[in-house]
Tab-separated table of C-alpha atoms and ligand atoms in Angstrom:
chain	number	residue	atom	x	y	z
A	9	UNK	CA	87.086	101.053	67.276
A	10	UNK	CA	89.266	98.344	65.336
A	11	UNK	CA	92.699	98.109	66.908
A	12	UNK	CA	95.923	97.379	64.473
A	13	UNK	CA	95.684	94.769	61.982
A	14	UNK	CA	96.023	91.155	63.002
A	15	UNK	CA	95.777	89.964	59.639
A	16	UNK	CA	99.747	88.707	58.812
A	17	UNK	CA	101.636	86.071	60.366
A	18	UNK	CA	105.071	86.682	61.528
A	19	UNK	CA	106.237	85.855	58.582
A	20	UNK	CA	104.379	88.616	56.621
A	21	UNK	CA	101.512	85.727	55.718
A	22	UNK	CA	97.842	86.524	55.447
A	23	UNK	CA	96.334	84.826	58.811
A	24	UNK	CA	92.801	86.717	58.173
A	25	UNK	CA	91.735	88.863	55.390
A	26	UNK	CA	90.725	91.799	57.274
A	27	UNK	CA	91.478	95.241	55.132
A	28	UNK	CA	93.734	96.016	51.999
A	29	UNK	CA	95.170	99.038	53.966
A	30	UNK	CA	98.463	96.944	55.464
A	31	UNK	CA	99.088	94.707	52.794
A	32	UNK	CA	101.916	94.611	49.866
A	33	UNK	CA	101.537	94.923	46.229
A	34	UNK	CA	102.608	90.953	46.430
A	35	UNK	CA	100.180	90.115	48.569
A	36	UNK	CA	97.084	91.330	46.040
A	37	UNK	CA	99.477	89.678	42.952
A	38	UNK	CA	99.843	86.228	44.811
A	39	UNK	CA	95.895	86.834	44.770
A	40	UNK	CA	95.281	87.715	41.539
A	41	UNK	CA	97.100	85.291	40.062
A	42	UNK	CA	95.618	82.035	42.286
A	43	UNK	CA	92.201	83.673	40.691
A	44	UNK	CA	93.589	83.814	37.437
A	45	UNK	CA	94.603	79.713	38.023
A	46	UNK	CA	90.762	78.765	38.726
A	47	UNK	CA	89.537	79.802	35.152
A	48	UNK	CA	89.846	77.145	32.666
A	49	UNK	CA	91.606	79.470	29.553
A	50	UNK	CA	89.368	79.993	26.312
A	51	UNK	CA	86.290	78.795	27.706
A	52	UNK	CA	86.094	80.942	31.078
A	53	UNK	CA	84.673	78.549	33.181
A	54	UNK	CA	86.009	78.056	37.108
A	55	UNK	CA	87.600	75.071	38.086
A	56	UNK	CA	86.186	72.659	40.807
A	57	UNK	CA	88.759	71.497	42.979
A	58	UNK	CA	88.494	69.305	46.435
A	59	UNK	CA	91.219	72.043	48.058
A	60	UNK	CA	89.269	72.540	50.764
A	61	UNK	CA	87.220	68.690	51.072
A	62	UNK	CA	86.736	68.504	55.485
A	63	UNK	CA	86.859	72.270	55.806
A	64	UNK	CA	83.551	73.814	56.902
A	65	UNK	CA	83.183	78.051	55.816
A	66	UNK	CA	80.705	79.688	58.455
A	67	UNK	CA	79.162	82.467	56.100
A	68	UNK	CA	78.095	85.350	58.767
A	69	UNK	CA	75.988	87.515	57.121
A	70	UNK	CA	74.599	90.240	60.057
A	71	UNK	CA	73.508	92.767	56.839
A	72	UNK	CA	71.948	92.253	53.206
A	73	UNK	CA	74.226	90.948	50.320
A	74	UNK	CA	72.991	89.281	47.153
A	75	UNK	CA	76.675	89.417	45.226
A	76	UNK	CA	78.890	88.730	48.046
A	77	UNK	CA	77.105	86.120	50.341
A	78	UNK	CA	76.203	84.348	46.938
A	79	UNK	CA	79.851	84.071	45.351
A	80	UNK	CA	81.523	83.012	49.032
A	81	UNK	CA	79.765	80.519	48.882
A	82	UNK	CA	80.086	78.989	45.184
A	83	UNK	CA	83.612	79.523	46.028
A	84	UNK	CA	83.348	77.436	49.067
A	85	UNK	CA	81.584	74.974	47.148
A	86	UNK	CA	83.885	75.280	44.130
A	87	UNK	CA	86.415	74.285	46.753
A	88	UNK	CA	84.562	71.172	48.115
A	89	UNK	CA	83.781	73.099	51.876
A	90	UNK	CA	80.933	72.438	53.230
A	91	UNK	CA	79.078	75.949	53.701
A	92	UNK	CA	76.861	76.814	56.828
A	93	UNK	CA	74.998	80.295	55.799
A	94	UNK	CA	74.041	81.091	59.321
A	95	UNK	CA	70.317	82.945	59.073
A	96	UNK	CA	71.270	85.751	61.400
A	97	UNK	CA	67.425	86.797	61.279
A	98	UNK	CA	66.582	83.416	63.051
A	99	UNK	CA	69.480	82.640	64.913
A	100	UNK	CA	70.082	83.368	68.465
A	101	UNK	CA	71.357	86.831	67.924
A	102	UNK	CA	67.727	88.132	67.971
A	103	UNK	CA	67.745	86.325	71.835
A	104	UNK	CA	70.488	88.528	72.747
A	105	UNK	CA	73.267	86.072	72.323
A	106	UNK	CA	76.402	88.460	71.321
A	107	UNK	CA	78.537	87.903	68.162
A	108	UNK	CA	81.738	86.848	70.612
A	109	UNK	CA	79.613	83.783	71.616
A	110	UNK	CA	77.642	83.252	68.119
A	111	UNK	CA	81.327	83.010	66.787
A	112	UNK	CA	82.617	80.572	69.468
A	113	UNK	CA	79.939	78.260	69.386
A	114	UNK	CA	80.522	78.381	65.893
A	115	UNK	CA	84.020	77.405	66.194
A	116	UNK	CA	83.134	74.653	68.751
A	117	UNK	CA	81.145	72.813	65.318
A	118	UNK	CA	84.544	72.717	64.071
A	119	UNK	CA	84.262	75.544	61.788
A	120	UNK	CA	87.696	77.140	60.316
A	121	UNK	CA	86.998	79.997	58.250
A	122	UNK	CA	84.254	82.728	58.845
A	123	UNK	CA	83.153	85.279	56.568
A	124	UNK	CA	81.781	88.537	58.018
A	125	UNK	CA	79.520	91.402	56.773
A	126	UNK	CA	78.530	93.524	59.513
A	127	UNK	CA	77.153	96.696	59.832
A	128	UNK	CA	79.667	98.126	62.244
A	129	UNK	CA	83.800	98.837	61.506
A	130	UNK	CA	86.050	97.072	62.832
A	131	UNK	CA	83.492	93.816	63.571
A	132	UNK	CA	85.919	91.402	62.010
A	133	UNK	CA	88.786	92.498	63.178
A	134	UNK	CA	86.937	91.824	66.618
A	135	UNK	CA	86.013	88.362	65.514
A	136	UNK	CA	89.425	87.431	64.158
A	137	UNK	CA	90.816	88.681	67.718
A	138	UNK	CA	88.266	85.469	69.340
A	139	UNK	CA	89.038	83.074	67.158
A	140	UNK	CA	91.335	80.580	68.189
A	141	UNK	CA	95.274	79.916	65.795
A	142	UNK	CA	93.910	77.648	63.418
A	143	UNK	CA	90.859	79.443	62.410
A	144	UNK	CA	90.923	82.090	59.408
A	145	UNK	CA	88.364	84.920	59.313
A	146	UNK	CA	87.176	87.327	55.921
A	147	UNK	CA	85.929	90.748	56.188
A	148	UNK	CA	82.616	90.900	53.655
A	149	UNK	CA	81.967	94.513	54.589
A	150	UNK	CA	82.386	96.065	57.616
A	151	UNK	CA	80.347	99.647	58.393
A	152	UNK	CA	82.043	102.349	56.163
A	153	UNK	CA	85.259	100.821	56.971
A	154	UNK	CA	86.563	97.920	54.323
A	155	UNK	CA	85.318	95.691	51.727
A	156	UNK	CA	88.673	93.702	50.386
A	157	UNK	CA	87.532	91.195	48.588
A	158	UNK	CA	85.556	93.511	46.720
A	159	UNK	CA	88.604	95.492	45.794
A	160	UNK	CA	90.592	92.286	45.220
A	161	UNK	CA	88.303	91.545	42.495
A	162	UNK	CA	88.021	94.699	41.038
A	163	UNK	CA	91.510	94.715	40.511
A	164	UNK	CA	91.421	91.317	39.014
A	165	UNK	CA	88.669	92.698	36.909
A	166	UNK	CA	90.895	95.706	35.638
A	167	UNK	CA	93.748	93.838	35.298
A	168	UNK	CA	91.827	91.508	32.699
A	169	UNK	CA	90.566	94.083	30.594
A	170	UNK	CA	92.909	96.878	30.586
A	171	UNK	CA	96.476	95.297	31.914
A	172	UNK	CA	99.250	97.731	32.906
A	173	UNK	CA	98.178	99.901	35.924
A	174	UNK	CA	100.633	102.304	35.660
A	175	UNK	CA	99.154	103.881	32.299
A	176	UNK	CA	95.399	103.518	33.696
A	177	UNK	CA	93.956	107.247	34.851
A	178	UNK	CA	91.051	106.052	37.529
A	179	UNK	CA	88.102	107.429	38.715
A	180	UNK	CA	86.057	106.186	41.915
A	181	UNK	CA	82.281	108.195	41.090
A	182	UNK	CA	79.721	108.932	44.238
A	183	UNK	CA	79.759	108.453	47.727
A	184	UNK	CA	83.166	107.779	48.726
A	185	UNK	CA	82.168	109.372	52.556
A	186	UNK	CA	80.396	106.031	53.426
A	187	UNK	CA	81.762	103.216	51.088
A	188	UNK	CA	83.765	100.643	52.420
A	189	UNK	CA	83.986	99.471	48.805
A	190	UNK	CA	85.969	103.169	47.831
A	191	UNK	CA	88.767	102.735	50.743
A	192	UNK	CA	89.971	99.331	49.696
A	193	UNK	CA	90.109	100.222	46.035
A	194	UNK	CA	92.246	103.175	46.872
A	195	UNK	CA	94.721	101.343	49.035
A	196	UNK	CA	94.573	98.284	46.095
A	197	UNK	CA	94.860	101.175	43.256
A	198	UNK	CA	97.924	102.483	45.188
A	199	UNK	CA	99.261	99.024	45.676
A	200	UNK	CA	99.163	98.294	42.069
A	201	UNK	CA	100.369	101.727	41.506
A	202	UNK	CA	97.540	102.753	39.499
A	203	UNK	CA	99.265	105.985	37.255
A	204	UNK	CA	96.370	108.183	38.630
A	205	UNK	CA	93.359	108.026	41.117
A	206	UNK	CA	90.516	110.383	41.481
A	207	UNK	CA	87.783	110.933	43.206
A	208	UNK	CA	84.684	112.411	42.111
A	209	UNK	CA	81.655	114.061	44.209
A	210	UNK	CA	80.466	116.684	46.050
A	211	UNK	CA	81.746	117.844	48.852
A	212	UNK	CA	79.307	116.177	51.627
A	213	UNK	CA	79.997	112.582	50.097
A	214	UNK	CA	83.609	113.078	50.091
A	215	UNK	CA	86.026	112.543	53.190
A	216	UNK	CA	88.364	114.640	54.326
A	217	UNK	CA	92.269	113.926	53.533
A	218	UNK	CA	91.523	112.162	50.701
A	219	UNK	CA	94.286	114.352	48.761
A	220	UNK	CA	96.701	113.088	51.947
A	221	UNK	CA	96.079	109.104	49.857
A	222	UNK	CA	97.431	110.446	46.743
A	223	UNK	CA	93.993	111.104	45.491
A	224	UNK	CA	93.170	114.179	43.013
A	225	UNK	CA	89.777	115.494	43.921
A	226	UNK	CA	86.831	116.706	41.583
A	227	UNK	CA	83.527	118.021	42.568
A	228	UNK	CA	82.809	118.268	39.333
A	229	UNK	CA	81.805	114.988	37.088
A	230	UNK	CA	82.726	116.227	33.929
A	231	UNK	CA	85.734	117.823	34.795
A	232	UNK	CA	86.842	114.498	36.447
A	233	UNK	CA	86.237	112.223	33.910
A	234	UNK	CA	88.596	114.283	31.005
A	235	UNK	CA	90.517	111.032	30.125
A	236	UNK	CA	89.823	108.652	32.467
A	237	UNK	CA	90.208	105.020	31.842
A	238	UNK	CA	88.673	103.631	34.342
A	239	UNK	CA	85.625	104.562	35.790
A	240	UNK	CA	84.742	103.222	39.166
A	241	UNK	CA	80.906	104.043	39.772
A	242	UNK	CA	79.680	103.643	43.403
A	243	UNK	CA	76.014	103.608	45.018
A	244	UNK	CA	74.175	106.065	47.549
A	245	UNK	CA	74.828	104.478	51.009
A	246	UNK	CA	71.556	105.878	52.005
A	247	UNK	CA	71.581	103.524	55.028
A	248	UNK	CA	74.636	104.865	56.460
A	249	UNK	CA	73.730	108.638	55.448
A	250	UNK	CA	72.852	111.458	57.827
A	251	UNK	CA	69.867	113.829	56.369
A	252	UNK	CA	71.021	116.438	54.484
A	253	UNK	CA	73.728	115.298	52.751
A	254	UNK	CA	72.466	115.012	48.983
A	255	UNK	CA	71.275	117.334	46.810
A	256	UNK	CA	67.598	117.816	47.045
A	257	UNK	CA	65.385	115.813	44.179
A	258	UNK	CA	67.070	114.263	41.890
A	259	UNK	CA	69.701	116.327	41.117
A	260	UNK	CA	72.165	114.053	42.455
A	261	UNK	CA	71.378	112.101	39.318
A	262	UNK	CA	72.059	114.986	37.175
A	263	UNK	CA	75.022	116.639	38.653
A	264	UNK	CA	76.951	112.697	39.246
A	265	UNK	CA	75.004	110.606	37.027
A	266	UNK	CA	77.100	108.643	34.506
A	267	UNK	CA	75.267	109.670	31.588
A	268	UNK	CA	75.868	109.590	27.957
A	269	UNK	CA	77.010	113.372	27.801
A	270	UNK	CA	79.498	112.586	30.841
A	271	UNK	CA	80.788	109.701	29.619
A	272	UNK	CA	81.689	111.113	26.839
A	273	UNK	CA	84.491	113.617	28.776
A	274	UNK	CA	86.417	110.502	29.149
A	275	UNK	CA	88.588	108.200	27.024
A	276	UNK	CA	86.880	106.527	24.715
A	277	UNK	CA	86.444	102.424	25.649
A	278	UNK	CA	86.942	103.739	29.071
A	279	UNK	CA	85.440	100.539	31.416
A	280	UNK	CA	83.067	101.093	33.952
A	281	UNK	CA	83.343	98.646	36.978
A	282	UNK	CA	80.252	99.118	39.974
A	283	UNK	CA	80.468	96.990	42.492
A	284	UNK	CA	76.848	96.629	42.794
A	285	UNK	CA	73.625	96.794	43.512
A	286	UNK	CA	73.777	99.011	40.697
A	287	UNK	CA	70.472	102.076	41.083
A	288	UNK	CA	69.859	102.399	37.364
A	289	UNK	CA	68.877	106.310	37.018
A	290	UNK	CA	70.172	107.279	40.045
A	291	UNK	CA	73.749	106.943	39.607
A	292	UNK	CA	74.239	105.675	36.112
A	293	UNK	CA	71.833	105.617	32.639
A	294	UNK	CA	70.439	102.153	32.658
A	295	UNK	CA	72.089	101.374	28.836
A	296	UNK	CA	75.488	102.602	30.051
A	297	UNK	CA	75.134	100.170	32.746
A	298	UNK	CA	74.315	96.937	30.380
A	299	UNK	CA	76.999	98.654	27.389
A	300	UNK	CA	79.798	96.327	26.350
A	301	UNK	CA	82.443	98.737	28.305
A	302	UNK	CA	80.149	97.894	31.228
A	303	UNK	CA	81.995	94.856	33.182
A	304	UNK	CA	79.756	94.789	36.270
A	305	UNK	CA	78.580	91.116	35.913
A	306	UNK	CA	82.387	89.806	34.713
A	307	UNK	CA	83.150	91.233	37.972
A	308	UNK	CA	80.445	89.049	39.637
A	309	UNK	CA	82.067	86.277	38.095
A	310	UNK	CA	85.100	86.972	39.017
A	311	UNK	CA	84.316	87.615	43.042
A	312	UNK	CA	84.147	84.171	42.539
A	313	UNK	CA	87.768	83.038	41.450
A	314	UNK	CA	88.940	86.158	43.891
A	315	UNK	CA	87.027	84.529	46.742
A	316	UNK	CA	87.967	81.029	46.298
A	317	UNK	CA	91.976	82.325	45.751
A	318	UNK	CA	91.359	83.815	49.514
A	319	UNK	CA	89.914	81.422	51.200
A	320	UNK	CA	92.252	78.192	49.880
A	321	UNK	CA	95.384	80.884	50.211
A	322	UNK	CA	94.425	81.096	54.195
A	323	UNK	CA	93.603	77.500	54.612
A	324	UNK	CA	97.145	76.692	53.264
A	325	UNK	CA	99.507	79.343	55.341
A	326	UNK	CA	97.422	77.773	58.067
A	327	UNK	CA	98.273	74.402	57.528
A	328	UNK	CA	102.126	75.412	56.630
B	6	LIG	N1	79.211	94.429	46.077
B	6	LIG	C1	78.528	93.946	47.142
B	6	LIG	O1	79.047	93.908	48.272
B	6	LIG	O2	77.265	93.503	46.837
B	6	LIG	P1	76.313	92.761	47.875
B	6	LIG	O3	75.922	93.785	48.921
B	6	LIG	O4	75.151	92.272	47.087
B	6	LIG	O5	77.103	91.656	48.512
């Protein structure tokens, strides 16, 4: 199990990105805004800068990603690193070798910044424990624990589109049970003192205590979404699910599907974020998905700009 977080400095700095749960509301601002600064205004584009020219980013990617792997390392790039995507499939992980000595031999090619994604919690906060003062380390995803830079941009994404969080009624949609994605919005929807947060599902995909966070709970999707604003849709985490915890057929689809007829119990223009891979007919109707409202490839762009803001904020309270 992950011990306490080692991810701030003494003097309250981000060392390692490792969870949201632990930081401040100025911490996720200071990030925000460096990931507003990368975006050239009017035309949208991100910035190249040579920030990070000499660094080398180790991406460390022990489990499937398409959005996350890919936008570390444009960011990297964006940020003149030079990038070694480790295959884990044909490293020597499949000899045995364990991920303490993957990660030191690693650091002993000079690399300073890892990014993680592993299928068990609590895997980067290991990793960040072997590294060595001078090298940073990024949780990608670890087991059903945390995703932050996931939530990070999220925020940035509802920030952009709908401003003040105070006024903004949100609702996180699925299987909040095994989604690392779900516990770092709530701790960044808290920290930006969203003016509500639900959570929406039934009772097996649910965790317990989640009315402990703050958190108003629905099982039922219609009833949760009466004037919503924000719609947070999440994916089955079949991987990570015991048998027996879904509804038989698919009537998961049509008891939590975001469908026209449920979307319509919320406010109107109400956005819909997903952090992706989005299941088109298994947890939302494939037009809602693509509908203007829809943001889930702005927030693809926008992991960018999130994930470059990380990575050049840790090289720099390194350096300081
Ligand atoms: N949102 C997300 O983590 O997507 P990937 O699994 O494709 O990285």
């Amino acid at each position: 199990m992950y011990q306490t977080s080692p991810q701030l400095d003494k003097n309250n700095r981000l060392r390692h990105l490792l969870t949201i749960d632990g930081l401040t509301r100025e911490h996720i601002v200071e990030i925000l805004d460096k990931a507003e600064g990368f975006f050239i205004p009017k035309s949208g584009q991100i910035i190249q800068t040579d920030t990070l020219q000499g660094k080398t980013i180790a991406n460390l990617f022990f489990e499937p990603s398409t959005r996350t792997r890919s936008t570390f390392q444009l960011a990297a790039q964006n940020l003149s690193a030079s990038v070694l995507n480790l295959n884990i499939s044909h490293s020597s992980t499949s000899k045995g070798e364990s991920l303490r000595d993957t990660v030191l031999n690693l650091q002993a090619m000079q690399c300073q910044l890892f990014v993680i994604r592993h299928g068990s919690s609590g895997a980067a906060h290991f990793v960040a424990q072997q590294v060595n003062p001078f090298v940073a380390v990024i949780n990608a995803g670890d087991g059903c624990h945390a995703h932050p830079t996931q939530a990070l941009l999220d925020m940035f994404t509802i920030r952009k589109h709908r401003g003040d969080f105070q006024k903004l009624r949100v609702a996180i949609v699925g299987d909040i049970l095994h989604s690392r994605v779900a516990r770092s919005q709530i701790h960044a929807l808290q920290l930006m003192r969203a003016g509500e947060i639900r959570a929406i599902g039934p009772k097996t995909l649910l965790p317990a205590h989640l009315e402990q966070l703050g958190v108003k709970v629905f099982h039922d999707l219609s009833q949760g979404l009466q004037g919503v604003d924000v719609i947070m849709m999440l994916r089955l985490q079949t991987e990570r699910m015991q048998k027996g915890l879904l509804p038989k057929g698919n009537s998961y689809y049509r008891l939590y599907g975001l469908t026209s007829e449920t979307l319509a119990m919320a406010n109107p223009n109400a956005l819909i974020i997903h952090p992706g891979p989005v299941n088109r007919g298994v947890e939302i109707q494939s037009d809602i998905a693509d509908s203007p409202n829809a943001v889930i490839l702005d927030q693809v762009t926008n992991g960018i700009a999130i994930r470059m803001a990380v990575m050049s904020l840790l090289m720099e309270n390194r350096l300081s």
